[in-house]
Amino acid sequence: MRKVSLDYNFAMREHITDGITSEELNEHLNLANEGLIKLSQMVEKGEVGFPKLVESDISDLLNFVKEGAGRYDDVIVIGIGGSSLGFEAITNGLLPYGYNCLSKDKRGFFPRFWVMDNVDSFKVYWILKHCDPDRTLAIVISKSGSTVETAANFLIVYKWFNEHAVDLKDHLVAITDPVKGDLRKIVGMLNILAFTVPPNVGGRYSVLSAVGLLPAALVGVDIKRILEGAAYFIHNGKNIYLTMTAIYNIYLTRGKNINVIMPYSSRLKSFSEWFNQLWGESLGKRYDLSGREVYFGSTPVGAVGTIDQHSQLQLYKEGPFDKFITFLELSKHDFNLDLDGSWYENYNYLDGVDLNRLLNTELYATEAALKKASRASMKVVVDYLDEFSMGYLFMLYQYVVATLGIINNINPFDQPGVEEGKDYAYGILNRKGYDEKRKEFESFNRRDRDFIIE
């Protein structure tokens, strides 16, 4: 069992001059609780599905992994955004640093992994150069199958497999909608295996579905424990979740339009990138549910301690008062590396200190420096990072973000701003049915030579 706690001292009036009063906190705690009730109702009606993922039967996933054990040297995940960021957060957090560089025996004979997200020919070219098609499994992930980046990278891999006369049924798996979409049609055409994403689970809320769990299991992650951690949050994390939601909501309403998440561990860098999509895409909305123009949201920023003490902290401490910062602390780390500073006078203060103590000391020092400047922050403390605590953190932040949307009368489950950009791209590429979008793009995308310098 892993312990998670919330320290919000430095968000409160008792510690910083413009901090939250107890009365404000109680008012927004009531709002958060109302949001939880509405979210629970949406879950029970089947409108929202991510909390129910903890009850999923994953036996098919585990059987697939067991049957394929030793067959593959490489796994290529083809997907972008919610189809890849959660998996990357899992692997960054739970696998050894430089996992792909390890020998097979040091990887436990699990395959290497590669993520084809961006349509960057340099990245895609070198991923394929690293892999032997006869020893590679590709997992193409898209609920609709129409995401242009995923479609393009899938076509590259499909051609690569065919050029090497690979039997697709043994080397290609899809994760998609159970009944509809382009990828579902392709599954039928190619007669390949497919796992499903529930229709009521959006991409950025899908990390605890097959989207995140299948590729994670293939590289040796205990996905049962991830789901156990997520379920433990649902049953035991209410006080932490409601308080975090209330505090975020207060600072949102105060106009803190930059929301920084700053883990003090390189293992959580990809988690902060996953958080960025969850926060930005869920809460950045022009219209509320009444159709009123609200331009709601704040900009998520991922930082990593101590690295970003040397790049961003100056701005956080002495720049505009437009940021709220959440630290993530690991109380315990996997290794103890002790320092010997006895041989040099100016390093004596490090003698006998281990890197873990130094890392957390720098976190405490950063908190104190920000507090002195009256910059608000709070801190989520995890006693140890493993599958259980990763599952807890995923579900915690999904609940927080969904509830923030609900109590502010915006839809945290759609992304109309993203869709329009996709539609313009389809029009430019002459996709059938998008002629009007192409014409619209051409009508206002005229460039004046007067404003181009060569």
Coordinates of C-alpha atoms in Angstrom, one line a residue:
M1 CA 0.0 0.0 0.0
R2 CA 1.4 3.4 -0.9
K3 CA 0.7 6.6 1.0
V4 CA -0.2 9.8 -0.8
S5 CA -0.7 13.1 1.1
L6 CA -1.4 16.7 0.2
D7 CA 0.5 19.7 1.8
Y8 CA -1.3 23.0 1.0
N9 CA 0.2 25.2 3.7
F10 CA 1.8 27.5 1.2
A11 CA -1.5 28.2 -0.6
M12 CA -3.2 29.5 2.6
R13 CA -3.4 33.0 4.1
E14 CA -1.6 31.9 7.2
H15 CA 1.6 31.5 5.2
I16 CA 1.4 33.9 2.2
T17 CA -0.1 37.4 2.1
D18 CA -2.7 36.7 -0.6
G19 CA -3.3 33.1 0.3
I20 CA -6.7 31.4 0.7
T21 CA -8.8 32.0 3.7
S22 CA -10.5 29.2 5.5
E23 CA -13.9 30.6 4.5
E24 CA -12.9 30.6 0.8
L25 CA -11.6 27.1 1.0
N26 CA -14.8 25.9 2.6
E27 CA -16.9 27.6 0.0
H28 CA -15.0 26.0 -2.8
L29 CA -14.9 22.6 -1.1
N30 CA -18.7 22.7 -1.2
L31 CA -18.5 23.5 -4.9
A32 CA -16.1 20.6 -5.5
N33 CA -18.4 18.3 -3.6
E34 CA -21.3 19.3 -5.8
G35 CA -19.1 18.6 -8.8
L36 CA -18.3 15.2 -7.5
I37 CA -22.0 14.4 -7.1
K38 CA -22.6 15.5 -10.7
L39 CA -19.6 13.5 -12.0
S40 CA -20.8 10.4 -10.1
Q41 CA -24.2 10.8 -11.7
M42 CA -22.7 11.1 -15.2
V43 CA -20.7 7.9 -14.5
E44 CA -23.8 6.0 -13.3
K45 CA -25.7 7.1 -16.4
G46 CA -22.9 5.8 -18.6
E47 CA -22.0 9.3 -19.9
V48 CA -18.5 9.3 -18.5
G49 CA -16.5 6.0 -18.3
F50 CA -13.0 6.6 -17.0
P51 CA -13.7 5.8 -13.3
K52 CA -15.2 2.4 -14.3
L53 CA -12.0 1.4 -16.0
V54 CA -10.8 0.1 -12.6
E55 CA -13.4 -2.6 -12.8
S56 CA -12.3 -3.7 -16.3
D57 CA -11.6 -7.4 -17.1
I58 CA -8.0 -7.3 -18.3
S59 CA -7.6 -11.1 -18.7
D60 CA -7.6 -10.8 -22.6
L61 CA -4.8 -8.3 -22.4
L62 CA -2.8 -10.5 -20.0
N63 CA -3.4 -13.6 -22.1
F64 CA -2.2 -11.8 -25.2
V65 CA 1.0 -10.7 -23.5
K66 CA 1.5 -14.2 -22.1
E67 CA 1.0 -15.9 -25.5
G68 CA 3.4 -13.4 -27.2
A69 CA 6.2 -13.7 -24.6
G70 CA 9.6 -14.0 -26.2
R71 CA 8.1 -13.5 -29.7
Y72 CA 9.0 -9.8 -30.1
D73 CA 12.1 -7.8 -29.6
D74 CA 10.4 -4.4 -30.2
V75 CA 7.0 -2.9 -29.7
I76 CA 6.0 0.2 -31.7
V77 CA 3.1 2.2 -30.4
I78 CA 1.5 4.3 -33.1
G79 CA -0.6 7.0 -31.6
I80 CA -0.6 10.6 -30.5
G81 CA -1.9 12.7 -27.5
G82 CA -4.1 10.6 -25.3
S83 CA -3.1 7.5 -27.3
S84 CA 0.6 7.7 -26.3
L85 CA 1.2 10.2 -23.5
G86 CA -0.1 7.9 -20.7
F87 CA 2.0 5.0 -21.8
E88 CA 5.0 7.2 -21.9
A89 CA 4.3 8.4 -18.4
I90 CA 4.1 4.8 -17.3
T91 CA 7.4 3.8 -18.9
N92 CA 9.2 6.9 -17.8
G93 CA 8.0 6.4 -14.2
L94 CA 8.5 2.7 -13.8
L95 CA 11.1 1.3 -16.2
P96 CA 14.9 1.7 -15.8
Y97 CA 16.4 4.9 -17.2
G98 CA 17.7 4.0 -20.7
Y99 CA 15.6 0.9 -20.8
N100 CA 16.0 0.5 -24.6
C101 CA 19.7 0.5 -24.3
L102 CA 19.8 -2.4 -21.8
S103 CA 20.6 -6.0 -23.0
K104 CA 17.7 -8.4 -23.2
D105 CA 18.6 -10.1 -19.9
K106 CA 18.8 -6.8 -18.1
R107 CA 15.3 -5.9 -19.5
G108 CA 14.0 -9.2 -18.2
F109 CA 13.7 -10.4 -21.8
F110 CA 10.9 -7.9 -22.4
P111 CA 10.9 -6.0 -25.7
R112 CA 12.1 -2.5 -26.3
F113 CA 9.5 0.1 -27.0
W114 CA 9.1 3.0 -29.5
V115 CA 6.4 5.6 -29.8
M116 CA 5.5 6.9 -33.2
D117 CA 3.5 10.1 -32.3
N118 CA 4.7 13.0 -34.4
V119 CA 4.7 12.8 -38.2
D120 CA 8.4 13.5 -38.2
S121 CA 10.2 11.5 -40.9
F122 CA 13.5 11.7 -39.0
K123 CA 12.0 10.0 -35.9
V124 CA 9.9 7.5 -37.9
Y125 CA 12.9 6.5 -40.1
W126 CA 15.2 5.8 -37.2
I127 CA 12.5 3.8 -35.2
L128 CA 12.2 1.5 -38.2
K129 CA 15.9 1.2 -38.6
H130 CA 16.2 0.0 -35.0
C131 CA 13.6 -2.7 -35.5
D132 CA 13.5 -6.1 -37.3
P133 CA 10.0 -6.4 -38.9
D134 CA 10.0 -10.2 -38.2
R135 CA 10.5 -9.5 -34.5
T136 CA 8.3 -6.4 -34.1
L137 CA 4.8 -5.9 -32.8
A138 CA 3.0 -2.6 -33.8
I139 CA 0.0 -1.3 -31.9
V140 CA -2.0 1.3 -33.7
I141 CA -4.2 3.3 -31.3
S142 CA -7.0 5.6 -32.3
K143 CA -10.7 5.6 -31.2
S144 CA -11.8 7.0 -34.6
G145 CA -8.9 5.9 -36.8
S146 CA -9.1 9.2 -38.5
T147 CA -6.4 11.1 -36.6
V148 CA -4.1 12.2 -39.5
E149 CA -0.8 11.6 -37.7
T150 CA -1.8 8.1 -36.5
A151 CA -3.1 7.3 -40.0
A152 CA 0.1 8.5 -41.7
N153 CA 2.4 6.6 -39.3
F154 CA 0.2 3.5 -39.6
L155 CA 0.5 3.6 -43.4
I156 CA 4.3 3.8 -43.1
V157 CA 4.4 0.7 -40.8
Y158 CA 1.9 -1.2 -42.9
K159 CA 4.0 -0.6 -46.0
W160 CA 7.2 -1.6 -44.0
F161 CA 5.6 -4.9 -42.9
N162 CA 4.3 -5.7 -46.4
E163 CA 7.7 -5.0 -48.0
H164 CA 9.1 -7.6 -45.7
A165 CA 6.3 -10.1 -46.3
V166 CA 5.3 -10.1 -42.6
D167 CA 2.0 -11.8 -41.6
L168 CA 0.1 -8.8 -40.2
K169 CA -2.1 -11.0 -38.0
D170 CA 1.1 -11.8 -35.9
H171 CA 2.6 -8.4 -36.0
L172 CA -0.2 -5.8 -35.9
V173 CA -2.8 -5.0 -33.2
A174 CA -5.3 -2.2 -33.0
I175 CA -6.9 -0.4 -30.0
T176 CA -10.0 1.4 -31.1
D177 CA -13.8 1.9 -30.8
P178 CA -15.7 -1.3 -30.4
V179 CA -18.0 -0.8 -33.4
K180 CA -17.3 2.3 -35.5
G181 CA -14.5 4.4 -37.2
D182 CA -11.9 4.0 -39.8
L183 CA -9.6 1.9 -37.7
R184 CA -12.5 -0.5 -36.8
K185 CA -13.1 -0.9 -40.6
I186 CA -9.4 -1.7 -41.1
V187 CA -9.4 -4.3 -38.4
G188 CA -12.1 -6.1 -40.3
M189 CA -10.4 -5.7 -43.7
L190 CA -7.0 -7.0 -42.4
N191 CA -8.5 -9.5 -40.0
I192 CA -6.2 -8.4 -37.2
L193 CA -6.8 -8.5 -33.4
A194 CA -8.3 -5.5 -31.8
F195 CA -8.8 -4.3 -28.2
T196 CA -11.4 -1.7 -27.4
V197 CA -11.7 1.7 -25.8
P198 CA -15.1 2.2 -24.3
P199 CA -17.1 4.8 -26.2
N200 CA -17.6 6.9 -23.1
V201 CA -13.9 7.2 -22.4
G202 CA -12.1 10.0 -24.3
G203 CA -8.5 9.8 -25.4
R204 CA -6.9 11.9 -22.7
Y205 CA -8.9 9.9 -20.0
S206 CA -7.9 6.5 -21.5
V207 CA -4.6 5.7 -19.9
L208 CA -6.2 3.1 -17.6
S209 CA -7.8 1.3 -20.6
A210 CA -6.1 -1.0 -23.1
V211 CA -4.5 2.2 -24.6
G212 CA -2.0 2.5 -21.7
L213 CA -2.2 -0.9 -20.2
L214 CA -1.6 -3.2 -23.2
P215 CA 1.8 -1.7 -24.2
A216 CA 2.7 -1.3 -20.6
A217 CA 2.1 -5.0 -19.9
L218 CA 4.2 -5.9 -22.9
V219 CA 7.2 -4.3 -21.4
G220 CA 6.7 -5.9 -18.0
V221 CA 4.7 -3.4 -16.0
D222 CA 2.3 -4.9 -13.5
I223 CA -1.0 -3.4 -14.8
K224 CA -3.1 -5.1 -12.2
R225 CA -1.3 -3.0 -9.6
I226 CA -1.9 0.2 -11.6
L227 CA -5.6 -0.5 -11.6
E228 CA -5.5 -1.3 -7.8
G229 CA -3.9 2.1 -7.2
A230 CA -6.5 3.9 -9.2
A231 CA -9.3 2.0 -7.4
Y232 CA -7.7 2.8 -4.0
F233 CA -7.9 6.5 -4.9
I234 CA -11.6 6.2 -5.8
H235 CA -12.4 4.6 -2.4
N236 CA -9.9 6.5 -0.2
G237 CA -8.7 9.7 -1.9
K238 CA -11.8 11.9 -1.5
N239 CA -10.3 14.5 0.9
I240 CA -7.2 15.0 -1.1
Y241 CA -9.1 15.3 -4.4
L242 CA -11.7 17.7 -3.1
T243 CA -9.1 20.0 -1.5
M244 CA -6.9 20.0 -4.6
T245 CA -10.0 20.8 -6.8
A246 CA -11.1 23.6 -4.4
I247 CA -7.6 25.2 -4.3
Y248 CA -7.1 25.0 -8.1
N249 CA -10.6 26.5 -8.6
I250 CA -9.8 29.4 -6.3
Y251 CA -6.7 30.3 -8.1
L252 CA -8.4 29.9 -11.5
T253 CA -11.0 32.4 -10.4
R254 CA -8.3 34.7 -9.2
G255 CA -6.8 34.8 -12.7
K256 CA -3.7 32.7 -12.1
N257 CA -3.6 31.7 -15.8
I258 CA -0.5 29.6 -15.7
N259 CA -0.6 26.2 -13.8
V260 CA 2.8 24.7 -13.2
I261 CA 3.2 21.1 -12.2
M262 CA 6.8 20.4 -11.0
P263 CA 7.8 16.9 -9.9
Y264 CA 11.1 16.6 -8.2
S265 CA 12.0 13.4 -10.0
S266 CA 13.1 12.9 -13.6
R267 CA 10.9 9.8 -13.5
L268 CA 7.8 12.0 -13.6
K269 CA 8.7 14.2 -16.5
S270 CA 6.4 12.4 -18.9
F271 CA 3.7 12.4 -16.2
S272 CA 3.8 16.2 -16.4
E273 CA 3.5 16.0 -20.2
W274 CA 0.4 13.7 -19.8
F275 CA -1.0 16.2 -17.3
N276 CA -0.5 19.1 -19.7
Q277 CA -2.8 17.5 -22.3
L278 CA -5.4 16.6 -19.6
W279 CA -5.5 20.1 -18.2
G280 CA -5.2 22.1 -21.4
E281 CA -7.5 20.2 -23.6
S282 CA -10.2 19.6 -20.9
L283 CA -10.4 23.1 -19.5
G284 CA -9.4 25.5 -22.3
K285 CA -12.8 26.3 -23.6
R286 CA -14.3 29.3 -25.4
Y287 CA -17.9 28.6 -24.6
D288 CA -19.6 27.3 -21.5
L289 CA -22.5 24.8 -21.6
S290 CA -25.0 27.6 -21.9
G291 CA -23.2 28.8 -25.1
R292 CA -21.8 31.9 -23.3
E293 CA -18.4 33.1 -24.4
V294 CA -16.1 32.6 -21.3
Y295 CA -12.6 31.8 -22.6
F296 CA -12.0 29.6 -19.6
G297 CA -8.9 27.8 -18.6
S298 CA -5.2 28.3 -17.7
T299 CA -2.0 27.3 -19.4
P300 CA -0.4 24.1 -18.0
V301 CA 3.4 24.1 -17.7
G302 CA 5.5 21.0 -17.0
A303 CA 8.7 21.6 -15.1
V304 CA 11.1 19.1 -13.4
G305 CA 13.1 19.7 -10.3
T306 CA 15.9 20.4 -9.9
I307 CA 16.5 21.0 -13.6
D308 CA 14.0 23.8 -14.0
Q309 CA 15.3 25.7 -10.9
H310 CA 18.0 26.7 -13.4
S311 CA 15.6 27.7 -16.2
Q312 CA 12.2 28.7 -14.9
L313 CA 12.4 29.4 -11.2
Q314 CA 13.6 33.0 -11.7
L315 CA 10.4 33.7 -13.6
Y316 CA 8.2 31.9 -11.0
K317 CA 9.7 33.9 -8.1
E318 CA 10.2 37.3 -9.6
G319 CA 8.0 37.5 -12.7
P320 CA 4.3 38.2 -12.9
F321 CA 1.9 37.0 -10.2
D322 CA 0.1 34.8 -12.7
K323 CA 1.2 31.3 -11.7
F324 CA 0.1 28.5 -9.3
I325 CA 2.6 25.7 -8.7
T326 CA 2.0 22.1 -7.7
F327 CA 5.1 20.2 -6.5
L328 CA 5.3 16.4 -6.6
E329 CA 7.6 14.8 -4.1
L330 CA 8.8 11.3 -3.7
S331 CA 9.6 10.6 -0.1
K332 CA 11.6 7.5 -0.9
H333 CA 13.7 6.7 -4.0
D334 CA 15.0 3.4 -5.5
F335 CA 18.7 3.9 -4.9
N336 CA 21.0 5.6 -2.4
L337 CA 24.1 7.2 -3.9
D338 CA 26.2 8.7 -1.1
L339 CA 28.5 11.7 -1.7
D340 CA 32.1 11.9 -0.5
G341 CA 33.0 15.6 -0.2
S342 CA 35.7 15.2 2.4
W343 CA 38.5 15.6 -0.1
Y344 CA 37.7 19.2 -1.1
E345 CA 37.0 22.0 1.4
N346 CA 34.2 23.7 -0.5
Y347 CA 32.3 20.4 -0.9
N348 CA 32.5 19.4 2.7
Y349 CA 28.9 20.3 3.2
L350 CA 27.9 17.5 0.9
D351 CA 30.0 14.8 2.7
G352 CA 27.7 12.0 3.8
V353 CA 24.7 13.4 1.9
D354 CA 23.0 11.1 -0.6
L355 CA 21.4 12.3 -3.8
N356 CA 17.9 11.6 -2.6
R357 CA 18.3 13.8 0.4
L358 CA 19.8 16.5 -1.8
L359 CA 16.9 16.3 -4.3
N360 CA 14.2 16.7 -1.7
T361 CA 16.2 19.4 0.2
E362 CA 16.2 21.4 -3.0
L363 CA 12.5 21.0 -3.2
Y364 CA 12.0 22.3 0.3
A365 CA 14.4 25.2 -0.4
T366 CA 12.4 26.1 -3.5
E367 CA 9.1 26.0 -1.6
A368 CA 10.6 28.3 1.0
A369 CA 12.0 30.8 -1.6
L370 CA 8.6 31.0 -3.3
K371 CA 6.8 31.4 0.0
K372 CA 9.1 34.3 0.9
A373 CA 8.1 35.9 -2.4
S374 CA 4.4 35.2 -1.6
R375 CA 4.0 32.8 -4.6
A376 CA 1.4 30.2 -3.9
S377 CA 2.0 26.5 -4.2
M378 CA 0.9 23.1 -2.9
K379 CA 2.6 19.7 -2.8
V380 CA 1.5 16.2 -3.5
V381 CA 3.7 13.7 -1.6
V382 CA 4.0 10.1 -2.7
D383 CA 6.0 7.8 -0.4
Y384 CA 7.3 5.7 -3.3
L385 CA 6.8 5.5 -7.0
D386 CA 5.5 2.2 -8.3
E387 CA 2.6 0.8 -10.3
F388 CA 0.2 1.4 -7.4
S389 CA 1.1 5.0 -6.8
M390 CA 1.1 5.7 -10.6
G391 CA -2.4 4.4 -10.9
Y392 CA -3.4 6.6 -7.9
L393 CA -1.9 9.7 -9.5
F394 CA -3.6 9.1 -12.9
M395 CA -7.0 8.7 -11.3
L396 CA -6.5 11.6 -8.9
Y397 CA -5.8 14.1 -11.7
Q398 CA -8.5 12.8 -13.9
Y399 CA -11.0 13.4 -11.2
V400 CA -9.7 16.8 -10.4
V401 CA -9.7 18.1 -13.9
A402 CA -13.1 16.6 -14.8
T403 CA -14.6 18.1 -11.7
L404 CA -13.1 21.6 -12.4
G405 CA -14.8 21.6 -15.7
I406 CA -18.1 20.5 -14.3
I407 CA -18.3 23.2 -11.5
N408 CA -17.3 25.9 -14.0
N409 CA -20.1 24.9 -16.4
I410 CA -17.8 23.8 -19.3
N411 CA -17.4 20.5 -21.0
P412 CA -14.2 18.8 -19.8
F413 CA -14.7 15.9 -22.2
D414 CA -14.6 17.6 -25.7
Q415 CA -12.0 19.4 -27.7
P416 CA -13.7 21.5 -30.4
G417 CA -10.6 23.7 -30.9
V418 CA -8.5 20.7 -31.8
E419 CA -11.1 19.4 -34.2
E420 CA -11.2 22.5 -36.3
G421 CA -7.4 22.3 -36.9
K422 CA -7.8 18.7 -38.0
D423 CA -10.6 19.7 -40.4
Y424 CA -8.5 22.3 -42.0
A425 CA -5.7 19.8 -42.5
Y426 CA -8.1 17.4 -44.1
G427 CA -9.3 20.1 -46.4
I428 CA -5.8 21.1 -47.5
L429 CA -5.0 17.4 -48.2
N430 CA -8.2 17.1 -50.2
R431 CA -9.9 14.5 -48.0
K432 CA -13.4 13.7 -49.3
G433 CA -16.1 15.6 -47.5
Y434 CA -13.8 18.6 -46.5
D435 CA -14.0 20.8 -49.6
E436 CA -15.7 23.6 -47.7
K437 CA -12.9 23.6 -45.1
R438 CA -10.3 23.8 -47.8
K439 CA -12.1 26.7 -49.4
E440 CA -12.5 28.4 -46.0
F441 CA -8.7 27.9 -45.3
E442 CA -7.8 29.3 -48.7
S443 CA -10.1 32.3 -48.3
F444 CA -8.4 33.7 -45.2
N445 CA -4.9 32.2 -45.3
R446 CA -3.6 34.6 -47.9
R447 CA -0.1 35.8 -47.1
D448 CA 1.1 39.4 -47.9
R449 CA 4.6 39.5 -49.3
D450 CA 5.0 42.8 -47.5
F451 CA 5.2 40.9 -44.2
I452 CA 7.7 38.2 -45.3
I453 CA 11.4 38.8 -44.9
E454 CA 13.8 36.7 -46.9

